[in-house]
Amino acid sequence: MTDIIQLLPDHVANQIAAGEVVQRPASVVKELLENAIDAEATEIKLIIKDAGKTLVQVIDNGKGMSVTDARLSFERHATSKIKSAEDLFQLHTKGFRGEALASIAAIAHVELKTKRPNDDLGTTIEIEGSVLKSQEAIVTPTGTSVAVKNLFFNIPARRNFLKSNNVEIRHITDEFHRVALTHPNIAFAFYHNGNELFNLHIENYRQRIVHIFGNKTNEKLVPVEEETEVLKVSGFVGKPEFSKKTRSEQFFFVNNRYIKSPYLNHAISAAYEGLLKDGYHASYFLNFTVDPKTIDINIHPTKTEIKFDDEHTLYAILRSSVKHSLGQFNIAPVLDFEQQSSFNTPYSYKDKTVAPPKIEVDRSFNPFEDGDQAKEKSTYNAVNFKKEPAASWESLYVGLESKGNGKTTDFSELTFESETKTDPIFKSSAIETSKTTFQLQQKYIVSTIKSGMLIIDQNRAHQRILYEGFLKHITVKEATSQQLLFPLELSFTPNEIHIIKDVKTNLEHTGFVFSEISEERLTVTGVPVGVSDSEVSIILEQLISDVENDVPDASFSAADVLAKSMAKSLAIKNGQTLSAEEQEHMVDSLFACKEPNVSPTNRPTFITMKVDDIEKKFM
């Protein structure tokens, strides 16, 4: 038999590696921005066209590359960051594998222009699908410019898997935030289709956060600062009252590298215990500085996961430092052990028994007497008054005699006004109906049917009813809107405003009316019928969370996510008491839906129990 194992060609190996490194245009943005930072650039420009499908270009003023380095940079496992395996545990750079440029060049058209400060001329290289097309000397500014065009041009299947431009630009913006946040000492500019989205100057960390997430963010931040032998923590956490339903403002950085860590996120949640509402998440922007020898970065292709030597210690330090900051700035309630001594009970009173207060009252005082009589009487009482035992309650009725005839009043002869009795228009028997439903534990509606018993989950059923109603208004006809007496102003981050603008038309079809939408706030002048002012922010926050998680890429899909989100926010919650009429209306409305069997999230809305099944329980 012939040998079956063969060495893959370089272009095939590069495409396989590209599948791990480059998942979407945002992956290219991340790799190019990190290379620019490693080149010690102080100004970086990111230029995007068609959400990165047509062009991703990063221009920096770093130290540039020589002619030889420019060509070698596109070879697999060629890097200037490390020289030996031991260097993996002494990393001070973003990249170290030498795979990014080779992977990108395997699936796109790449044009590189670079020049070192001391060189008179720079170098330009053009590569298409790992094939070198040209390399020439050119006049170019100091630094490096990498333009990635026609991403996935030779892998049409991968290109077809890309989402809409709105979704892809959102992922690119997320990557830009992660890089720009951890390097406030570098100026960043971000352009999309010729429009400037961000222009960040060199500034401190707090200013960088505010300029990315909006001016409203400044009042939300609480500084965190802690330094130990193991770890140095610095940054900011958000106040509990500004918590969000989304996790879009949660950032961990370890040695200036963005990471994801559910374990450390739990430490933050533990520090906020008792301060956050259910379903809400705290914002945080925290930088960790640790010894590079105590972490392992080389465990994930995207380098967003890190292994720590002693995670338990980091957990304890992080939790206590965040908790300390919340207490130090009077965000969390604390016990005051230095109360005033005047509030304490004297020790001389500790053995005394409590007795009712002794009060002496002049029982003969009459405020309606004439002035002379009252004065005379008060003078007499002042001399002759003596304390008498309190009379019993029966003495209050002694002497109740009629002034007219001297006879004792007979209460049995008195007559009193009584309310007029009127018969109802409809007899009670005419409006009484047999109750066919009842509520179980304020969560389920139980109804009888011919074959047995019907048990409905009130929350899921109401979600189905609202979902179909909203979807009908969005896709078929516009809903009625109730105008607000006072317009409602809400603040959001620029990224959240962008999401709301994408679904603005669908929101207006459900009954929302917006008079103004700026970069950081929007004004609501009308809401759907039945929605209160206090629910508007909850609905929009839930909508933003759902859009970010479900990432819709078609107009119908966006309308579907909107209908699901609003139904989830406005549906009757478990634990809410319903009247008999509301229960029956819920049952009737559910079975008038097109899909009454499942909720919008495909979970069952009701179950049935037949009489035979009940009888089997008694056997």
XYZ file of C-alpha atoms in Angstrom:
619
model
C 0.000 0.000 0.000
C 1.104 3.554 -0.696
C 1.797 6.081 2.065
C -1.226 8.201 2.947
C 0.275 10.890 5.206
C 1.506 13.947 3.348
C 2.766 17.388 4.250
C 0.227 20.120 3.580
C 1.246 22.993 1.294
C 1.982 26.310 2.965
C -1.075 28.081 1.540
C -3.372 25.312 2.855
C -1.717 25.389 6.281
C -2.091 29.177 6.355
C -5.797 28.949 5.546
C -6.288 26.399 8.343
C -4.463 28.688 10.782
C -6.528 31.624 9.543
C -9.680 29.768 10.567
C -8.574 30.049 14.201
C -7.030 33.505 14.161
C -9.398 35.341 11.767
C -13.046 34.645 12.472
C -14.492 37.937 11.196
C -13.273 41.478 10.319
C -13.105 42.323 14.037
C -10.343 39.693 14.424
C -8.239 41.493 11.787
C -8.797 44.803 13.598
C -7.622 43.303 16.878
C -4.411 41.822 15.421
C -3.445 44.956 13.491
C -4.108 47.314 16.416
C -2.032 45.137 18.749
C 0.843 45.080 16.248
C 0.724 48.894 16.078
C 0.892 49.105 19.885
C 3.850 46.688 19.980
C 5.571 48.992 17.469
C 5.502 51.729 20.162
C 3.133 53.963 18.219
C 1.652 57.065 19.847
C -0.973 57.712 17.152
C -3.076 54.991 15.540
C -5.775 55.341 12.885
C -8.340 52.653 12.101
C -10.117 52.962 8.746
C -13.035 50.643 7.921
C -15.157 50.288 4.792
C -18.329 48.186 4.528
C -17.872 46.891 8.083
C -14.430 45.518 7.209
C -15.564 43.341 4.297
C -14.019 45.709 1.755
C -11.216 47.345 3.745
C -9.556 47.218 7.155
C -6.616 49.602 7.398
C -4.468 50.497 10.413
C -1.961 53.357 10.178
C 0.544 54.017 12.983
C 3.592 56.212 13.617
C 5.627 53.437 15.226
C 9.205 52.358 14.628
C 8.502 50.673 11.281
C 10.365 47.754 9.649
C 13.342 47.222 7.423
C 13.076 45.697 3.938
C 13.949 42.225 5.231
C 11.659 42.450 8.278
C 8.760 43.600 6.099
C 9.026 40.480 3.965
C 9.606 38.085 6.878
C 6.599 39.438 8.787
C 4.276 37.475 6.472
C 5.988 34.140 7.092
C 4.439 31.692 9.543
C 5.911 31.732 13.064
C 8.097 34.729 12.250
C 8.069 37.248 15.110
C 10.223 39.839 16.833
C 8.462 39.397 20.184
C 10.100 36.223 21.531
C 13.236 34.179 20.828
C 12.882 31.142 23.112
C 10.170 29.161 24.905
C 11.148 30.782 28.208
C 10.101 34.149 26.806
C 6.461 32.988 26.895
C 6.520 33.595 30.648
C 8.108 37.051 30.354
C 5.777 38.612 27.803
C 5.502 42.378 27.621
C 3.989 42.531 24.127
C 0.547 41.786 22.675
C 1.621 39.304 20.019
C 4.149 36.484 20.245
C 3.079 33.602 17.958
C 3.903 35.148 14.568
C 0.693 33.838 12.991
C -1.502 36.935 12.535
C -0.088 38.522 9.362
C 0.519 35.142 7.709
C -3.063 34.071 8.413
C -4.518 37.377 7.221
C -2.435 37.307 4.022
C -3.711 33.798 3.264
C -7.351 34.917 2.966
C -7.189 38.537 1.778
C -5.389 41.103 -0.355
C -2.819 42.784 1.873
C -0.841 45.925 1.174
C 1.948 46.871 3.598
C 3.798 50.209 3.669
C 6.481 50.764 6.284
C 9.529 52.945 7.027
C 11.923 53.298 9.943
C 12.739 56.787 11.313
C 16.365 56.730 10.074
C 15.606 55.353 6.577
C 15.224 57.627 3.572
C 12.832 55.306 1.742
C 10.262 52.846 2.908
C 8.997 49.504 1.600
C 5.677 48.439 0.102
C 4.580 44.818 -0.243
C 1.464 43.419 -1.905
C 0.321 39.865 -1.140
C -2.820 38.072 -2.384
C -3.714 34.691 -0.866
C -0.166 34.110 0.499
C 1.293 34.864 -2.940
C 3.767 37.755 -3.119
C 2.751 40.089 -5.952
C 5.248 42.918 -5.556
C 7.845 44.490 -3.269
C 9.157 47.964 -3.993
C 10.828 50.954 -2.366
C 8.507 53.949 -1.915
C 8.268 57.304 -0.182
C 6.050 56.903 2.898
C 5.812 58.486 6.365
C 7.570 56.928 9.330
C 5.607 54.041 10.732
C 3.514 51.259 9.234
C 0.278 51.097 7.236
C -1.442 47.734 6.718
C -4.473 47.612 4.395
C -6.485 44.362 4.319
C -8.864 44.252 1.346
C -11.529 41.766 0.212
C -11.452 39.567 3.298
C -12.189 35.856 2.609
C -12.002 36.460 -1.154
C -10.728 32.895 -1.699
C -13.024 31.271 0.902
C -16.562 32.224 -0.228
C -18.153 29.902 2.348
C -16.563 31.876 5.200
C -17.572 35.162 3.586
C -21.195 34.008 3.368
C -21.194 33.338 7.104
C -20.509 37.001 7.899
C -23.422 38.923 9.374
C -24.889 42.254 8.281
C -22.776 45.421 8.297
C -24.484 46.646 11.482
C -23.534 43.484 13.341
C -19.975 43.348 12.050
C -19.273 47.020 12.809
C -20.572 46.397 16.324
C -17.973 43.638 16.815
C -15.263 45.896 15.388
C -16.290 48.662 17.792
C -16.061 46.226 20.715
C -12.506 45.282 19.752
C -11.598 48.962 19.341
C -12.958 49.690 22.838
C -10.880 46.884 24.370
C -7.652 48.134 22.841
C -8.271 51.869 23.312
C -9.347 51.530 26.952
C -6.178 49.886 28.147
C -3.878 52.388 26.362
C -4.974 55.931 27.266
C -1.384 57.058 26.540
C -2.003 56.477 22.798
C -4.192 58.635 20.527
C -6.755 56.644 18.508
C -8.987 57.610 15.569
C -11.714 55.380 14.110
C -13.340 56.013 10.703
C -16.112 53.999 9.031
C -17.125 54.728 5.419
C -15.580 58.180 5.707
C -17.378 59.062 8.962
C -15.405 59.704 12.145
C -16.750 57.514 14.958
C -14.031 58.134 17.575
C -11.189 60.617 17.945
C -9.415 59.912 21.232
C -6.484 62.037 22.373
C -3.791 61.121 24.872
C -5.470 61.391 28.290
C -5.845 59.722 31.674
C -7.818 56.527 32.219
C -10.982 58.171 33.539
C -11.130 60.596 30.611
C -10.652 57.722 28.159
C -13.623 55.850 29.656
C -15.817 58.962 29.520
C -14.887 59.768 25.917
C -15.700 56.228 24.790
C -18.921 55.621 26.732
C -20.274 59.182 26.954
C -20.181 62.084 29.399
C -22.912 60.509 31.536
C -20.411 57.806 32.527
C -18.332 60.198 34.652
C -20.850 60.312 37.504
C -21.132 56.518 37.552
C -17.485 55.745 38.294
C -16.043 54.783 41.678
C -12.208 54.533 41.794
C -10.574 51.279 42.901
C -6.932 51.212 43.966
C -5.158 48.384 45.789
C -1.558 47.187 45.730
C -0.255 43.981 47.297
C 2.780 41.767 46.816
C 0.764 39.511 44.515
C -1.391 41.902 42.552
C -1.975 45.576 41.831
C -5.577 46.541 41.044
C -6.501 49.920 39.592
C -9.449 51.282 37.673
C -13.091 52.030 38.256
C -16.347 50.261 39.080
C -19.871 51.550 38.484
C -22.306 52.675 41.139
C -25.083 50.144 41.832
C -27.881 52.510 40.779
C -26.361 52.669 37.279
C -26.213 48.901 36.792
C -27.314 47.554 33.418
C -29.050 44.488 32.066
C -26.180 43.991 29.619
C -22.523 43.162 30.246
C -21.314 45.699 27.671
C -19.394 47.738 30.276
C -17.396 44.968 31.922
C -13.656 45.017 31.200
C -10.793 43.076 32.788
C -7.231 43.891 31.710
C -4.212 41.886 32.847
C -0.886 43.584 32.085
C -2.703 45.796 29.543
C -4.301 42.798 27.810
C -8.086 42.327 27.642
C -9.260 39.006 29.101
C -12.487 37.195 29.899
C -12.743 35.497 33.282
C -16.069 34.224 34.704
C -14.263 33.406 37.951
C -13.055 36.975 38.546
C -16.415 38.303 37.366
C -17.980 36.311 40.192
C -15.683 38.139 42.628
C -17.158 41.453 41.444
C -20.692 40.084 41.813
C -19.865 38.958 45.352
C -18.623 42.474 46.211
C -21.946 43.917 44.992
C -24.029 41.363 46.899
C -27.252 42.965 48.116
C -26.719 46.144 46.083
C -27.915 45.054 42.622
C -31.397 44.221 41.410
C -32.005 40.752 40.047
C -30.880 40.444 36.426
C -28.668 43.551 36.510
C -24.892 43.648 36.176
C -22.349 46.106 37.532
C -19.979 48.015 35.255
C -16.247 47.796 35.837
C -13.010 48.869 34.115
C -10.229 47.186 36.072
C -6.512 46.809 35.331
C -4.460 44.049 36.959
C -0.694 44.200 37.116
C 0.864 40.825 37.949
C 4.233 39.148 37.494
C 4.310 37.719 33.920
C 5.795 34.515 35.346
C 2.572 33.819 37.265
C 0.266 33.756 34.213
C -0.031 31.683 31.030
C -1.457 33.478 28.009
C -0.811 30.789 25.409
C -3.981 28.743 25.956
C -6.424 30.236 23.423
C -6.069 31.368 19.772
C -7.570 34.791 20.525
C -5.452 35.192 23.712
C -8.496 36.354 25.705
C -8.163 33.640 28.362
C -5.402 33.478 30.956
C -4.370 30.873 33.495
C -3.282 32.232 36.905
C -1.013 30.498 39.401
C -3.203 31.350 42.393
C -6.721 32.317 41.327
C -8.127 32.046 44.857
C -5.844 34.789 46.161
C -6.719 37.056 43.235
C -10.395 36.418 43.879
C -10.119 37.430 47.534
C -8.044 40.553 46.814
C -10.368 41.691 44.021
C -13.516 41.139 46.054
C -12.187 42.963 49.123
C -10.747 45.899 47.137
C -14.020 46.507 45.266
C -16.016 46.161 48.479
C -13.650 48.581 50.222
C -14.068 51.177 47.479
C -17.853 50.933 47.574
C -17.793 51.462 51.344
C -15.113 54.149 51.295
C -17.139 56.341 48.940
C -20.402 55.718 50.823
C -21.861 53.628 48.015
C -22.587 50.606 50.208
C -24.263 50.851 53.634
C -21.832 50.396 56.544
C -22.156 50.016 60.301
C -21.028 53.061 62.301
C -19.152 51.879 65.390
C -18.240 55.433 66.440
C -21.665 56.722 67.427
C -22.047 59.548 69.922
C -21.781 58.603 73.583
C -24.819 60.729 74.409
C -26.979 58.127 72.680
C -25.959 55.434 75.173
C -27.973 54.632 78.323
C -26.119 55.562 81.586
C -25.032 52.584 83.686
C -26.829 54.017 86.747
C -30.160 53.364 85.023
C -29.534 49.747 84.088
C -31.154 48.291 87.267
C -34.136 50.653 87.396
C -37.589 49.358 86.535
C -39.782 51.101 84.041
C -42.937 52.733 85.517
C -45.746 54.688 83.845
C -45.334 58.487 84.081
C -47.227 60.241 86.902
C -49.429 63.023 85.588
C -51.608 65.309 87.723
C -54.656 66.814 86.025
C -57.108 69.488 87.203
C -60.337 67.660 86.465
C -62.567 70.642 87.333
C -61.041 72.913 84.706
C -63.615 74.170 82.197
C -62.305 76.287 79.302
C -65.834 77.606 78.534
C -66.384 79.334 81.864
C -66.339 83.132 82.174
C -62.993 84.741 82.864
C -63.790 85.792 86.446
C -65.241 82.424 87.377
C -62.329 80.587 85.826
C -59.850 82.835 87.613
C -61.636 82.411 90.922
C -61.911 78.680 90.432
C -58.302 78.317 89.406
C -57.245 80.285 92.491
C -59.413 78.065 94.653
C -58.091 74.895 93.031
C -54.537 76.086 93.359
C -55.030 76.172 97.108
C -57.428 73.305 97.716
C -56.565 70.909 94.888
C -55.629 67.477 96.036
C -54.929 64.342 94.073
C -57.826 61.911 93.821
C -57.820 58.385 92.497
C -58.907 58.038 88.900
C -62.578 57.204 88.494
C -63.728 54.133 86.663
C -65.141 54.368 83.136
C -68.718 53.778 84.403
C -68.666 57.152 86.172
C -68.554 58.903 82.823
C -72.231 58.042 82.273
C -73.478 59.114 85.730
C -75.695 62.204 85.619
C -76.760 61.944 81.966
C -80.205 63.461 82.546
C -82.348 65.547 80.256
C -82.114 69.283 81.078
C -85.717 69.894 79.954
C -87.848 67.662 82.142
C -85.418 66.147 84.579
C -86.101 62.635 83.235
C -83.407 60.202 82.411
C -82.997 59.810 78.666
C -84.276 56.495 77.319
C -82.029 55.558 74.442
C -84.466 52.932 73.247
C -86.869 55.684 72.199
C -84.327 57.466 69.973
C -84.458 57.020 66.229
C -81.489 57.290 63.893
C -81.161 57.963 60.207
C -80.558 54.844 58.203
C -79.175 54.364 54.757
C -81.662 54.071 51.945
C -81.905 50.528 50.715
C -82.051 50.157 46.982
C -82.219 46.944 45.060
C -79.533 46.415 42.419
C -80.586 46.762 38.806
C -79.431 43.239 38.131
C -80.024 40.437 40.567
C -76.878 38.809 41.872
C -78.031 35.495 40.479
C -78.077 37.024 37.000
C -74.391 38.017 37.008
C -72.938 35.110 38.956
C -71.045 32.705 36.763
C -69.349 29.490 37.639
C -65.641 30.033 38.227
C -63.721 27.764 35.826
C -60.197 28.972 36.642
C -58.112 29.608 39.724
C -54.534 30.679 40.397
C -52.029 28.287 41.919
C -49.145 29.780 43.954
C -49.482 33.017 41.957
C -47.638 31.317 39.113
C -50.002 28.945 37.349
C -53.563 29.263 36.072
C -55.537 26.036 36.468
C -58.602 25.529 34.291
C -60.932 22.599 33.757
C -61.492 20.998 30.359
C -63.586 18.050 29.222
C -60.727 15.572 29.328
C -59.327 16.744 32.646
C -57.289 19.735 33.795
C -55.262 22.487 32.076
C -52.274 24.128 33.839
C -50.906 27.338 32.262
C -47.677 29.160 33.105
C -48.950 32.744 33.346
C -45.602 34.388 32.490
C -44.904 32.313 29.378
C -48.514 32.541 28.225
C -48.536 36.320 28.513
C -45.217 36.482 26.648
C -46.810 34.548 23.753
C -49.863 36.849 23.717
C -47.776 40.043 23.744
C -45.241 38.661 21.270
C -47.817 37.954 18.577
C -49.474 41.311 19.192
C -46.208 43.259 18.852
C -45.135 41.259 15.808
C -48.450 42.011 14.124
C -48.071 45.739 14.760
C -44.470 45.747 13.494
C -45.030 43.766 10.302
C -48.672 44.457 9.385
C -49.975 47.673 10.930
C -48.817 50.396 13.273
C -49.965 50.373 16.878
C -51.605 53.272 18.670
C -49.422 55.443 20.864
C -50.159 57.357 24.031
C -48.452 60.736 24.240
C -46.493 61.606 27.376
C -47.366 64.795 29.230
C -43.676 65.330 29.993
C -41.073 63.978 27.500
C -38.797 61.294 28.905
C -35.034 61.793 28.464
C -32.804 58.714 28.693
C -29.004 58.447 28.513
C -27.167 55.644 26.704
C -23.677 54.973 25.411
C -22.933 55.770 21.730
C -22.902 52.043 20.930
C -26.336 51.546 22.549
C -27.703 54.591 20.705
C -26.484 53.000 17.467
C -28.439 49.817 18.269
C -31.603 51.808 19.014
C -31.242 53.691 15.726
C -31.081 50.361 13.884
C -34.464 49.257 15.274
C -36.012 52.737 15.500
C -38.513 52.088 12.696
C -39.743 48.879 14.304
C -39.988 50.590 17.689
C -42.157 53.315 16.175
C -44.465 50.667 14.704
C -45.070 49.309 18.207
C -46.100 52.746 19.499
C -42.881 54.486 20.563
C -42.390 58.092 19.437
C -38.921 59.697 19.533
C -38.546 63.445 19.171
C -34.745 63.482 19.313
C -31.905 60.966 19.229
C -28.423 62.394 19.809
C -25.054 60.701 20.374
C -25.652 59.984 24.074
C -29.346 60.533 24.807
C -32.788 60.174 23.332
C -36.129 61.838 24.055
C -39.306 59.735 24.172
C -42.602 61.582 23.650
C -44.918 58.621 23.093
C -45.124 55.027 24.315
C -47.299 52.014 23.429
C -50.685 51.842 25.135
C -50.359 50.111 28.505
C -46.673 50.935 28.982
C -45.808 53.233 31.892
C -42.976 55.773 32.008
C -40.945 53.677 34.428
C -40.993 50.676 32.078
C -39.511 52.497 29.073
C -35.872 52.312 30.209
C -36.329 48.654 31.224
C -37.733 47.802 27.782
C -34.933 49.564 25.920
C -32.188 48.037 28.112
C -33.667 44.562 27.616
C -33.902 45.226 23.878
C -30.239 46.274 23.674
C -29.227 43.139 25.584
C -31.261 40.860 23.299
C -30.004 42.496 20.108
C -26.386 42.103 21.267
C -26.913 38.436 22.145
C -29.074 37.341 19.206
C -27.246 39.470 16.630
C -30.024 39.748 14.025
C -28.937 40.275 10.435
C -32.247 40.690 8.588
C -35.086 43.148 9.007
C -37.566 40.446 9.930
C -35.126 38.946 12.397
C -34.669 42.369 14.011
C -38.447 42.764 14.278
C -38.673 39.297 15.814
C -36.018 40.091 18.431
C -37.776 43.379 19.223
C -41.134 41.659 19.698
C -39.568 38.985 21.917
C -37.701 41.564 23.980
C -40.760 43.754 24.599
C -42.894 40.716 25.415
C -40.296 39.543 27.944
C -40.161 42.983 29.599
C -43.922 43.596 29.812
C -45.230 40.100 30.529
C -46.907 39.400 33.867
C -44.298 38.091 36.281
C -44.644 35.020 38.473
C -45.925 36.001 41.912
C -48.493 38.499 40.603
C -52.086 37.921 41.692
C -54.721 37.841 38.944
C -58.470 38.283 39.345
C -60.918 35.694 37.996
C -61.677 37.885 34.976
C -57.968 38.350 34.233
C -57.366 34.620 34.480
C -60.177 33.815 32.056
C -59.027 36.563 29.681
C -55.502 35.105 29.773
C -56.802 31.650 28.844
C -59.009 32.967 26.026
C -56.235 35.185 24.612
C -53.671 32.388 24.714
C -55.764 29.989 22.669
C -56.569 32.762 20.211
C -52.848 32.903 19.310
C -51.431 31.181 16.259
C -48.915 29.177 18.337
C -50.404 28.824 21.840
C -48.340 25.755 22.731
C -44.973 27.474 23.205
C -43.604 30.800 24.415
C -41.543 33.057 22.093
C -38.440 31.225 23.345
C -39.951 27.822 22.417
C -40.766 26.734 25.956
C -44.139 25.087 26.755
C -46.859 27.452 27.932
C -49.244 24.840 29.340
C -49.652 21.172 30.172
C -52.755 18.997 30.409
C -53.624 16.272 32.895
C -56.276 13.818 31.810
C -58.756 12.287 34.224
C -57.212 8.866 33.562
C -53.823 10.165 34.654
C -55.327 11.559 37.853
C -57.114 8.286 38.582
C -53.859 6.362 38.199
C -52.398 8.427 41.039
C -54.980 6.895 43.414
C -54.269 3.304 42.461
